[in-house]
RNA sequence: GGGCGCGUAGCUCAGCGGUAGAGCACUGCCUUGACAUGGCAGGGGUCACAGGUUCAAUCCCUGUCGCGCCCACCA
């Protein structure tokens, strides 16, 4: 027996264990079923489940459970990501709390510490995925830093290096001075900052009293200036080109160069060039062969090594002592001091407020500093071409399609990918250096030693590159590295390319694009056939969920409070194509109501002897109710399936919801009540079997999204063993079960009941007051139909009897028109004649407006001539219908007099 | 500056050439033996605005306004 209320907490964990123990989640590579593979976007190993995961994982689980029921051999690959920076930061914070630091304990101890932290906290995220109900094949769980995946990373690095697709380069990178590491372009976000524009005067050498004024938002970089650039066609500055200016403070002489980079519209038209600290200036510097002195170190503090020797005093312009006093100061402090000094020297022309975009590190928020360093790069441009071709040729597709444009736009213009990070936690770069700087890239140190020995002709002392790889480097290999690559495993053979990738659009560049590039390069095939991109989870006000706003909902709290099924259903029903999902506790609560509704419907069925009938053939159901609900169920199954095929999770949820609540519960069970509660009704067996059939279909339909409650009901009502709904066949819509005559009949009865309810409610007839309904002008078949449904009509519309009006119109009766018949409800004393008159007139008015609208159309010769014939015909029929109804309404009005 | 998306009922959204829909919220009635996490009924929308295409536009096209996001850009 089902309990009075469904208690998710009681069933979720045991049921999950049961599934897992039974091997229901395990892929079976030897089966003859068609494979269906999905790779989990690996969450951070030390992370916790947030709303975004709840969305992403629920959608994947729905797809995977649906395909499993359809008879696919499903592999949903679990695993976690080592998340370089994020994890390192967490552990560093822990060390700080203990009064020590990464540097104090050293690299080896630090890494050991991170591993320990991973062992300790690494299970939480996966356990939280279990709580959500995610049917991952845990036996195959992987970690981006496990031995196998690390080997894959080294293999890829070595191969790409050999192919010239990975190389070292000295150029400007985006540098995060707080982490002391390079970061990729993608990890930089520009934020609008209200700052200042300082206009600085640079004295022209050999021309006392002449200045060229430059505008800058970053005066502290002027120490590293190596030129002033003006536009070659800018007449204002033409005379200066080729001459020298004295760089204030330092006394260095720097040239004025002509370069089209300079924009006459901006600032003064003359721009200071600091090649080592600005991407544009770097290019100008290269074009003009300028020096590239660095004046900021890895922590963005002033460093003078590159310019120390050039410092010289110039009266009223430069003072080496002042410049030396800046050494070691932060860029912010130096800025203040330098502006003050410039002002003192009378070289600060003016200051303007200025709002501009400043690059910040996405993680951590530090202001990013362009910095000249040697880093490892991946030639993304060459890898991008095959990836774009694959999408163009439809070898894989994005859903929704519009994301392909975003993908192409980025790929066309892709920049070299900086893959080295000055961190400790991650895949150490497999490169070793000889004392002379010679580079040996190899799978391991022994191999590198061998290379070195061959190179030098003798064994040599080597040092490994201290850097690690960008976390996304290993993520990019995920679809094949998890399947055992570089070994040619049976799994790789069977599941690659995978079927679908489900992820957020925010990591198209970070992850999706790179998987496509790596997959094509190393596997010669796309990593997935379809990539479904969903939106972000937002709060109920549409704001991005964030820790700082504190507006995030905690999925685990939602599960505790409402159950995993409710959370999953809420998420699913909010996922339309290409839209963000707004998730609040209210939505989850609403979904919990649906879980409860289903539970109660099942309980009602159970109480009334509804049990799955073995060998029941829906094609031979006799009773109209049976035939009707079977047909409706088929339709719902077909709709739900089509929705899932199209990744319309919202439509899937709503078609299952509407069928369950608005068809099965509201009408079918209500109609069926007397039959179901009877032990002697001749059709009881037939209707019970149909009820059981439809309920079973509901359970199967909803299982992918609400696995716990459906599985529980499934077992308790005897559809199967506990835990086997997950592997039961998905319902397939069968058109052969549609029955138009029956659906017209039920539809008519539904309208009959609804109309009467409406009139009674409008006339404020007390529900307890039963009243007869008398048919007027009805066909014999209609009368017969009404009488055959009189029991249901009586109960559901509070009707005492269904009869035929003979003789006089009773006094004080309400009337309503249903097709050819007029229904008369004698309610003397209960209805206000005037109210009834105005009700009928209002209805008549509404019909009149509709009629006129349609008639105007038909009066238009162009409409009749050009519209599709069936539309014209339909319009004519509508007019006829309106006219008939109005005639009956007007007759009813006359009878009131 | 370039691009993408979105403006439909109080809220969240669906619909996308021919009768404007759902859920929630709201109002009224109902402790009817599955369910008050419920039932029944109801009110509520110049489908952002302006042009155009069409026999017909919420839906297609153009423009305007508003909102969001992505890319580029520290003069």
JSON list of C-alpha atoms in Angstrom, two decimals, chain A residues 593-784:
[
{"chain": "A", "resi": 593, "resn": "UNK", "atom": "CA", "xyz": [2.48, 19.66, -5.95]},
{"chain": "A", "resi": 594, "resn": "UNK", "atom": "CA", "xyz": [2.62, 17.73, -9.16]},
{"chain": "A", "resi": 595, "resn": "UNK", "atom": "CA", "xyz": [4.54, 14.90, -7.51]},
{"chain": "A", "resi": 596, "resn": "UNK", "atom": "CA", "xyz": [1.88, 14.85, -4.81]},
{"chain": "A", "resi": 597, "resn": "UNK", "atom": "CA", "xyz": [-0.91, 14.87, -7.37]},
{"chain": "A", "resi": 598, "resn": "UNK", "atom": "CA", "xyz": [0.56, 11.88, -9.13]},
{"chain": "A", "resi": 599, "resn": "UNK", "atom": "CA", "xyz": [1.04, 10.12, -5.81]},
{"chain": "A", "resi": 600, "resn": "UNK", "atom": "CA", "xyz": [-2.58, 10.65, -4.83]},
{"chain": "A", "resi": 601, "resn": "UNK", "atom": "CA", "xyz": [-3.89, 9.58, -8.20]},
{"chain": "A", "resi": 602, "resn": "UNK", "atom": "CA", "xyz": [-1.91, 6.38, -7.85]},
{"chain": "A", "resi": 603, "resn": "UNK", "atom": "CA", "xyz": [-3.17, 5.91, -4.33]},
{"chain": "A", "resi": 604, "resn": "UNK", "atom": "CA", "xyz": [-6.72, 6.31, -5.57]},
{"chain": "A", "resi": 605, "resn": "UNK", "atom": "CA", "xyz": [-6.10, 3.74, -8.25]},
{"chain": "A", "resi": 606, "resn": "UNK", "atom": "CA", "xyz": [-4.65, 1.37, -5.75]},
{"chain": "A", "resi": 607, "resn": "UNK", "atom": "CA", "xyz": [-7.63, 1.75, -3.43]},
{"chain": "A", "resi": 608, "resn": "UNK", "atom": "CA", "xyz": [-9.98, 1.02, -6.27]},
{"chain": "A", "resi": 609, "resn": "UNK", "atom": "CA", "xyz": [-8.46, -2.17, -7.43]},
{"chain": "A", "resi": 610, "resn": "UNK", "atom": "CA", "xyz": [-6.62, -0.71, -10.37]},
{"chain": "A", "resi": 611, "resn": "UNK", "atom": "CA", "xyz": [-3.79, -3.14, -11.03]},
{"chain": "A", "resi": 612, "resn": "UNK", "atom": "CA", "xyz": [-1.77, -3.73, -14.14]},
{"chain": "A", "resi": 613, "resn": "UNK", "atom": "CA", "xyz": [-3.63, -6.45, -16.05]},
{"chain": "A", "resi": 614, "resn": "UNK", "atom": "CA", "xyz": [-1.33, -9.02, -17.53]},
{"chain": "A", "resi": 615, "resn": "UNK", "atom": "CA", "xyz": [-1.90, -9.44, -21.18]},
{"chain": "A", "resi": 616, "resn": "UNK", "atom": "CA", "xyz": [-4.18, -6.41, -21.48]},
{"chain": "A", "resi": 617, "resn": "UNK", "atom": "CA", "xyz": [-4.39, -5.33, -25.07]},
{"chain": "A", "resi": 618, "resn": "UNK", "atom": "CA", "xyz": [-5.27, -1.66, -25.40]},
{"chain": "A", "resi": 619, "resn": "UNK", "atom": "CA", "xyz": [-6.64, -2.34, -28.86]},
{"chain": "A", "resi": 620, "resn": "UNK", "atom": "CA", "xyz": [-9.51, -4.34, -27.51]},
{"chain": "A", "resi": 621, "resn": "UNK", "atom": "CA", "xyz": [-10.64, -1.96, -24.76]},
{"chain": "A", "resi": 622, "resn": "UNK", "atom": "CA", "xyz": [-14.40, -1.66, -24.99]},
{"chain": "A", "resi": 623, "resn": "UNK", "atom": "CA", "xyz": [-15.71, 1.10, -22.79]},
{"chain": "A", "resi": 624, "resn": "UNK", "atom": "CA", "xyz": [-15.60, 4.61, -24.34]},
{"chain": "A", "resi": 625, "resn": "UNK", "atom": "CA", "xyz": [-13.79, 5.88, -21.25]},
{"chain": "A", "resi": 626, "resn": "UNK", "atom": "CA", "xyz": [-11.17, 3.21, -21.67]},
{"chain": "A", "resi": 627, "resn": "UNK", "atom": "CA", "xyz": [-10.77, 3.85, -25.34]},
{"chain": "A", "resi": 628, "resn": "UNK", "atom": "CA", "xyz": [-10.60, 7.58, -24.73]},
{"chain": "A", "resi": 629, "resn": "UNK", "atom": "CA", "xyz": [-7.95, 7.56, -22.04]},
{"chain": "A", "resi": 630, "resn": "UNK", "atom": "CA", "xyz": [-5.85, 5.07, -23.97]},
{"chain": "A", "resi": 631, "resn": "UNK", "atom": "CA", "xyz": [-5.96, 7.30, -27.03]},
{"chain": "A", "resi": 632, "resn": "UNK", "atom": "CA", "xyz": [-5.10, 10.37, -24.98]},
{"chain": "A", "resi": 633, "resn": "UNK", "atom": "CA", "xyz": [-2.23, 8.53, -23.34]},
{"chain": "A", "resi": 634, "resn": "UNK", "atom": "CA", "xyz": [-0.89, 7.57, -26.74]},
{"chain": "A", "resi": 635, "resn": "UNK", "atom": "CA", "xyz": [-1.03, 11.16, -27.84]},
{"chain": "A", "resi": 636, "resn": "UNK", "atom": "CA", "xyz": [0.77, 12.31, -24.72]},
{"chain": "A", "resi": 637, "resn": "UNK", "atom": "CA", "xyz": [3.49, 9.73, -25.27]},
{"chain": "A", "resi": 638, "resn": "UNK", "atom": "CA", "xyz": [3.96, 10.79, -28.86]},
{"chain": "A", "resi": 639, "resn": "UNK", "atom": "CA", "xyz": [4.13, 14.47, -27.84]},
{"chain": "A", "resi": 640, "resn": "UNK", "atom": "CA", "xyz": [6.57, 13.82, -25.02]},
{"chain": "A", "resi": 641, "resn": "UNK", "atom": "CA", "xyz": [8.81, 11.79, -27.28]},
{"chain": "A", "resi": 642, "resn": "UNK", "atom": "CA", "xyz": [8.82, 14.40, -30.02]},
{"chain": "A", "resi": 643, "resn": "UNK", "atom": "CA", "xyz": [9.69, 17.04, -27.45]},
{"chain": "A", "resi": 644, "resn": "UNK", "atom": "CA", "xyz": [12.66, 15.08, -26.16]},
{"chain": "A", "resi": 645, "resn": "UNK", "atom": "CA", "xyz": [13.89, 14.38, -29.67]},
{"chain": "A", "resi": 646, "resn": "UNK", "atom": "CA", "xyz": [13.95, 18.14, -30.17]},
{"chain": "A", "resi": 647, "resn": "UNK", "atom": "CA", "xyz": [15.51, 18.88, -26.77]},
{"chain": "A", "resi": 648, "resn": "UNK", "atom": "CA", "xyz": [12.31, 20.66, -25.78]},
{"chain": "A", "resi": 649, "resn": "UNK", "atom": "CA", "xyz": [12.48, 19.72, -22.14]},
{"chain": "A", "resi": 650, "resn": "UNK", "atom": "CA", "xyz": [9.75, 22.22, -21.28]},
{"chain": "A", "resi": 651, "resn": "UNK", "atom": "CA", "xyz": [7.35, 20.69, -23.78]},
{"chain": "A", "resi": 652, "resn": "UNK", "atom": "CA", "xyz": [8.17, 17.22, -22.56]},
{"chain": "A", "resi": 653, "resn": "UNK", "atom": "CA", "xyz": [7.40, 18.22, -19.00]},
{"chain": "A", "resi": 654, "resn": "UNK", "atom": "CA", "xyz": [4.23, 20.03, -19.88]},
{"chain": "A", "resi": 655, "resn": "UNK", "atom": "CA", "xyz": [2.75, 17.33, -22.10]},
{"chain": "A", "resi": 656, "resn": "UNK", "atom": "CA", "xyz": [3.27, 14.77, -19.35]},
{"chain": "A", "resi": 657, "resn": "UNK", "atom": "CA", "xyz": [1.90, 17.21, -16.80]},
{"chain": "A", "resi": 658, "resn": "UNK", "atom": "CA", "xyz": [-1.20, 18.11, -18.78]},
{"chain": "A", "resi": 659, "resn": "UNK", "atom": "CA", "xyz": [-2.02, 14.53, -19.54]},
{"chain": "A", "resi": 660, "resn": "UNK", "atom": "CA", "xyz": [-1.59, 13.43, -15.96]},
{"chain": "A", "resi": 661, "resn": "UNK", "atom": "CA", "xyz": [-3.38, 16.26, -14.27]},
{"chain": "A", "resi": 662, "resn": "UNK", "atom": "CA", "xyz": [-5.85, 17.71, -16.75]},
{"chain": "A", "resi": 663, "resn": "UNK", "atom": "CA", "xyz": [-6.83, 14.53, -18.56]},
{"chain": "A", "resi": 664, "resn": "UNK", "atom": "CA", "xyz": [-6.24, 11.56, -16.33]},
{"chain": "A", "resi": 665, "resn": "UNK", "atom": "CA", "xyz": [-7.06, 13.09, -12.95]},
{"chain": "A", "resi": 666, "resn": "UNK", "atom": "CA", "xyz": [-9.53, 15.83, -13.76]},
{"chain": "A", "resi": 667, "resn": "UNK", "atom": "CA", "xyz": [-11.69, 13.90, -16.18]},
{"chain": "A", "resi": 668, "resn": "UNK", "atom": "CA", "xyz": [-10.86, 10.26, -16.54]},
{"chain": "A", "resi": 669, "resn": "UNK", "atom": "CA", "xyz": [-10.70, 9.37, -12.86]},
{"chain": "A", "resi": 670, "resn": "UNK", "atom": "CA", "xyz": [-13.75, 11.52, -12.13]},
{"chain": "A", "resi": 671, "resn": "UNK", "atom": "CA", "xyz": [-15.75, 9.83, -14.86]},
{"chain": "A", "resi": 672, "resn": "UNK", "atom": "CA", "xyz": [-14.52, 6.44, -13.82]},
{"chain": "A", "resi": 673, "resn": "UNK", "atom": "CA", "xyz": [-15.19, 6.75, -10.11]},
{"chain": "A", "resi": 674, "resn": "UNK", "atom": "CA", "xyz": [-18.49, 4.89, -9.94]},
{"chain": "A", "resi": 675, "resn": "UNK", "atom": "CA", "xyz": [-17.24, 2.15, -12.20]},
{"chain": "A", "resi": 676, "resn": "UNK", "atom": "CA", "xyz": [-13.97, 1.75, -10.35]},
{"chain": "A", "resi": 677, "resn": "UNK", "atom": "CA", "xyz": [-15.63, 1.66, -6.95]},
{"chain": "A", "resi": 678, "resn": "UNK", "atom": "CA", "xyz": [-18.06, -1.00, -8.05]},
{"chain": "A", "resi": 679, "resn": "UNK", "atom": "CA", "xyz": [-17.33, -4.66, -7.85]},
{"chain": "A", "resi": 680, "resn": "UNK", "atom": "CA", "xyz": [-20.24, -5.66, -10.00]},
{"chain": "A", "resi": 681, "resn": "UNK", "atom": "CA", "xyz": [-20.22, -3.10, -12.78]},
{"chain": "A", "resi": 682, "resn": "UNK", "atom": "CA", "xyz": [-20.01, -5.06, -16.02]},
{"chain": "A", "resi": 683, "resn": "UNK", "atom": "CA", "xyz": [-17.30, -2.79, -17.41]},
{"chain": "A", "resi": 684, "resn": "UNK", "atom": "CA", "xyz": [-15.31, -2.51, -14.21]},
{"chain": "A", "resi": 685, "resn": "UNK", "atom": "CA", "xyz": [-12.62, -4.87, -15.44]},
{"chain": "A", "resi": 686, "resn": "UNK", "atom": "CA", "xyz": [-12.26, -3.09, -18.73]},
{"chain": "A", "resi": 687, "resn": "UNK", "atom": "CA", "xyz": [-12.03, 0.38, -17.18]},
{"chain": "A", "resi": 688, "resn": "UNK", "atom": "CA", "xyz": [-9.68, -0.77, -14.42]},
{"chain": "A", "resi": 689, "resn": "UNK", "atom": "CA", "xyz": [-7.39, -2.28, -16.98]},
{"chain": "A", "resi": 690, "resn": "UNK", "atom": "CA", "xyz": [-7.42, 0.91, -19.02]},
{"chain": "A", "resi": 691, "resn": "UNK", "atom": "CA", "xyz": [-6.82, 2.98, -15.89]},
{"chain": "A", "resi": 692, "resn": "UNK", "atom": "CA", "xyz": [-3.87, 0.80, -15.03]},
{"chain": "A", "resi": 693, "resn": "UNK", "atom": "CA", "xyz": [-2.60, 0.97, -18.57]},
{"chain": "A", "resi": 694, "resn": "UNK", "atom": "CA", "xyz": [-2.74, 4.76, -18.64]},
{"chain": "A", "resi": 695, "resn": "UNK", "atom": "CA", "xyz": [-1.19, 5.08, -15.19]},
{"chain": "A", "resi": 696, "resn": "UNK", "atom": "CA", "xyz": [1.59, 2.76, -16.21]},
{"chain": "A", "resi": 697, "resn": "UNK", "atom": "CA", "xyz": [2.19, 4.89, -19.25]},
{"chain": "A", "resi": 698, "resn": "UNK", "atom": "CA", "xyz": [2.31, 8.01, -17.08]},
{"chain": "A", "resi": 699, "resn": "UNK", "atom": "CA", "xyz": [4.88, 6.36, -14.83]},
{"chain": "A", "resi": 700, "resn": "UNK", "atom": "CA", "xyz": [7.06, 5.44, -17.76]},
{"chain": "A", "resi": 701, "resn": "UNK", "atom": "CA", "xyz": [6.65, 8.85, -19.36]},
{"chain": "A", "resi": 702, "resn": "UNK", "atom": "CA", "xyz": [7.64, 10.66, -16.20]},
{"chain": "A", "resi": 703, "resn": "UNK", "atom": "CA", "xyz": [10.35, 8.29, -15.07]},
{"chain": "A", "resi": 704, "resn": "UNK", "atom": "CA", "xyz": [13.20, 10.13, -16.78]},
{"chain": "A", "resi": 705, "resn": "UNK", "atom": "CA", "xyz": [12.36, 13.36, -14.98]},
{"chain": "A", "resi": 706, "resn": "UNK", "atom": "CA", "xyz": [10.83, 12.02, -11.76]},
{"chain": "A", "resi": 707, "resn": "UNK", "atom": "CA", "xyz": [12.56, 8.70, -11.27]},
{"chain": "A", "resi": 708, "resn": "UNK", "atom": "CA", "xyz": [11.99, 8.28, -7.55]},
{"chain": "A", "resi": 709, "resn": "UNK", "atom": "CA", "xyz": [8.25, 8.75, -7.20]},
{"chain": "A", "resi": 710, "resn": "UNK", "atom": "CA", "xyz": [7.46, 6.88, -10.39]},
{"chain": "A", "resi": 711, "resn": "UNK", "atom": "CA", "xyz": [9.66, 3.95, -9.46]},
{"chain": "A", "resi": 712, "resn": "UNK", "atom": "CA", "xyz": [8.05, 3.80, -6.04]},
{"chain": "A", "resi": 713, "resn": "UNK", "atom": "CA", "xyz": [4.52, 3.72, -7.40]},
{"chain": "A", "resi": 714, "resn": "UNK", "atom": "CA", "xyz": [5.57, 1.28, -10.11]},
{"chain": "A", "resi": 715, "resn": "UNK", "atom": "CA", "xyz": [6.69, -1.26, -7.57]},
{"chain": "A", "resi": 716, "resn": "UNK", "atom": "CA", "xyz": [3.94, -0.71, -5.01]},
{"chain": "A", "resi": 717, "resn": "UNK", "atom": "CA", "xyz": [1.17, -1.09, -7.52]},
{"chain": "A", "resi": 718, "resn": "UNK", "atom": "CA", "xyz": [2.71, -4.20, -8.92]},
{"chain": "A", "resi": 719, "resn": "UNK", "atom": "CA", "xyz": [3.83, -3.04, -12.33]},
{"chain": "A", "resi": 720, "resn": "UNK", "atom": "CA", "xyz": [7.19, -4.59, -11.68]},
{"chain": "A", "resi": 721, "resn": "UNK", "atom": "CA", "xyz": [9.92, -5.20, -9.19]},
{"chain": "A", "resi": 722, "resn": "UNK", "atom": "CA", "xyz": [11.26, -2.28, -7.19]},
{"chain": "A", "resi": 723, "resn": "UNK", "atom": "CA", "xyz": [13.95, -0.61, -9.24]},
{"chain": "A", "resi": 724, "resn": "UNK", "atom": "CA", "xyz": [13.14, -2.01, -12.64]},
{"chain": "A", "resi": 725, "resn": "UNK", "atom": "CA", "xyz": [11.09, 0.83, -14.09]},
{"chain": "A", "resi": 726, "resn": "UNK", "atom": "CA", "xyz": [14.40, 2.40, -15.07]},
{"chain": "A", "resi": 727, "resn": "UNK", "atom": "CA", "xyz": [14.91, -0.38, -17.59]},
{"chain": "A", "resi": 728, "resn": "UNK", "atom": "CA", "xyz": [11.31, -0.74, -18.70]},
{"chain": "A", "resi": 729, "resn": "UNK", "atom": "CA", "xyz": [10.47, 0.09, -22.29]},
{"chain": "A", "resi": 730, "resn": "UNK", "atom": "CA", "xyz": [9.60, 3.66, -23.14]},
{"chain": "A", "resi": 731, "resn": "UNK", "atom": "CA", "xyz": [6.02, 4.06, -24.42]},
{"chain": "A", "resi": 732, "resn": "UNK", "atom": "CA", "xyz": [5.67, 4.51, -28.14]},
{"chain": "A", "resi": 733, "resn": "UNK", "atom": "CA", "xyz": [2.75, 6.50, -29.50]},
{"chain": "A", "resi": 734, "resn": "UNK", "atom": "CA", "xyz": [0.41, 4.26, -31.48]},
{"chain": "A", "resi": 735, "resn": "UNK", "atom": "CA", "xyz": [-1.92, 6.02, -33.92]},
{"chain": "A", "resi": 736, "resn": "UNK", "atom": "CA", "xyz": [-3.94, 2.84, -34.24]},
{"chain": "A", "resi": 737, "resn": "UNK", "atom": "CA", "xyz": [-5.35, 3.53, -30.81]},
{"chain": "A", "resi": 738, "resn": "UNK", "atom": "CA", "xyz": [-6.93, 6.84, -31.74]},
{"chain": "A", "resi": 739, "resn": "UNK", "atom": "CA", "xyz": [-10.73, 6.75, -31.87]},
{"chain": "A", "resi": 740, "resn": "UNK", "atom": "CA", "xyz": [-12.36, 9.86, -33.22]},
{"chain": "A", "resi": 741, "resn": "UNK", "atom": "CA", "xyz": [-15.93, 8.93, -32.41]},
{"chain": "A", "resi": 742, "resn": "UNK", "atom": "CA", "xyz": [-15.04, 8.29, -28.81]},
{"chain": "A", "resi": 743, "resn": "UNK", "atom": "CA", "xyz": [-13.01, 11.46, -28.50]},
{"chain": "A", "resi": 744, "resn": "UNK", "atom": "CA", "xyz": [-15.92, 13.49, -29.93]},
{"chain": "A", "resi": 745, "resn": "UNK", "atom": "CA", "xyz": [-18.27, 11.85, -27.48]},
{"chain": "A", "resi": 746, "resn": "UNK", "atom": "CA", "xyz": [-16.14, 12.50, -24.41]},
{"chain": "A", "resi": 747, "resn": "UNK", "atom": "CA", "xyz": [-15.40, 15.99, -25.59]},
{"chain": "A", "resi": 748, "resn": "UNK", "atom": "CA", "xyz": [-19.14, 16.62, -25.84]},
{"chain": "A", "resi": 749, "resn": "UNK", "atom": "CA", "xyz": [-19.78, 15.34, -22.32]},
{"chain": "A", "resi": 750, "resn": "UNK", "atom": "CA", "xyz": [-16.92, 17.45, -20.99]},
{"chain": "A", "resi": 751, "resn": "UNK", "atom": "CA", "xyz": [-18.40, 20.54, -22.59]},
{"chain": "A", "resi": 752, "resn": "UNK", "atom": "CA", "xyz": [-21.84, 19.64, -21.30]},
{"chain": "A", "resi": 753, "resn": "UNK", "atom": "CA", "xyz": [-20.58, 19.44, -17.74]},
{"chain": "A", "resi": 754, "resn": "UNK", "atom": "CA", "xyz": [-18.40, 22.53, -18.01]},
{"chain": "A", "resi": 755, "resn": "UNK", "atom": "CA", "xyz": [-21.24, 24.66, -19.42]},
{"chain": "A", "resi": 756, "resn": "UNK", "atom": "CA", "xyz": [-23.55, 23.69, -16.64]},
{"chain": "A", "resi": 757, "resn": "UNK", "atom": "CA", "xyz": [-20.92, 24.32, -14.01]},
{"chain": "A", "resi": 758, "resn": "UNK", "atom": "CA", "xyz": [-20.28, 27.75, -15.46]},
{"chain": "A", "resi": 759, "resn": "UNK", "atom": "CA", "xyz": [-23.92, 28.74, -15.44]},
{"chain": "A", "resi": 760, "resn": "UNK", "atom": "CA", "xyz": [-24.39, 27.46, -11.94]},
{"chain": "A", "resi": 761, "resn": "UNK", "atom": "CA", "xyz": [-21.34, 29.32, -10.70]},
{"chain": "A", "resi": 762, "resn": "UNK", "atom": "CA", "xyz": [-22.36, 32.51, -12.43]},
{"chain": "A", "resi": 763, "resn": "UNK", "atom": "CA", "xyz": [-25.87, 32.31, -11.05]},
{"chain": "A", "resi": 764, "resn": "UNK", "atom": "CA", "xyz": [-24.55, 31.49, -7.61]},
{"chain": "A", "resi": 765, "resn": "UNK", "atom": "CA", "xyz": [-26.53, 28.30, -7.37]},
{"chain": "A", "resi": 766, "resn": "UNK", "atom": "CA", "xyz": [-25.52, 26.62, -4.10]},
{"chain": "A", "resi": 767, "resn": "UNK", "atom": "CA", "xyz": [-23.55, 23.49, -4.86]},
{"chain": "A", "resi": 768, "resn": "UNK", "atom": "CA", "xyz": [-25.80, 21.44, -2.64]},
{"chain": "A", "resi": 769, "resn": "UNK", "atom": "CA", "xyz": [-28.80, 22.30, -4.75]},
{"chain": "A", "resi": 770, "resn": "UNK", "atom": "CA", "xyz": [-29.33, 19.60, -7.35]},
{"chain": "A", "resi": 771, "resn": "UNK", "atom": "CA", "xyz": [-31.30, 20.52, -10.45]},
{"chain": "A", "resi": 772, "resn": "UNK", "atom": "CA", "xyz": [-32.49, 18.62, -13.49]},
{"chain": "A", "resi": 773, "resn": "UNK", "atom": "CA", "xyz": [-31.31, 19.41, -17.00]},
{"chain": "A", "resi": 774, "resn": "UNK", "atom": "CA", "xyz": [-33.86, 19.26, -19.77]},
{"chain": "A", "resi": 775, "resn": "UNK", "atom": "CA", "xyz": [-32.82, 18.96, -23.41]},
{"chain": "A", "resi": 776, "resn": "UNK", "atom": "CA", "xyz": [-34.67, 20.89, -26.03]},
{"chain": "A", "resi": 777, "resn": "UNK", "atom": "CA", "xyz": [-34.45, 20.49, -29.81]},
{"chain": "A", "resi": 778, "resn": "UNK", "atom": "CA", "xyz": [-31.92, 17.71, -29.30]},
{"chain": "A", "resi": 779, "resn": "UNK", "atom": "CA", "xyz": [-31.42, 14.88, -31.78]},
{"chain": "A", "resi": 780, "resn": "UNK", "atom": "CA", "xyz": [-32.40, 11.46, -30.54]},
{"chain": "A", "resi": 781, "resn": "UNK", "atom": "CA", "xyz": [-28.74, 10.45, -30.55]},
{"chain": "A", "resi": 782, "resn": "UNK", "atom": "CA", "xyz": [-27.88, 13.40, -28.35]},
{"chain": "A", "resi": 783, "resn": "UNK", "atom": "CA", "xyz": [-30.59, 12.55, -25.88]},
{"chain": "A", "resi": 784, "resn": "UNK", "atom": "CA", "xyz": [-29.37, 9.01, -25.78]}
]
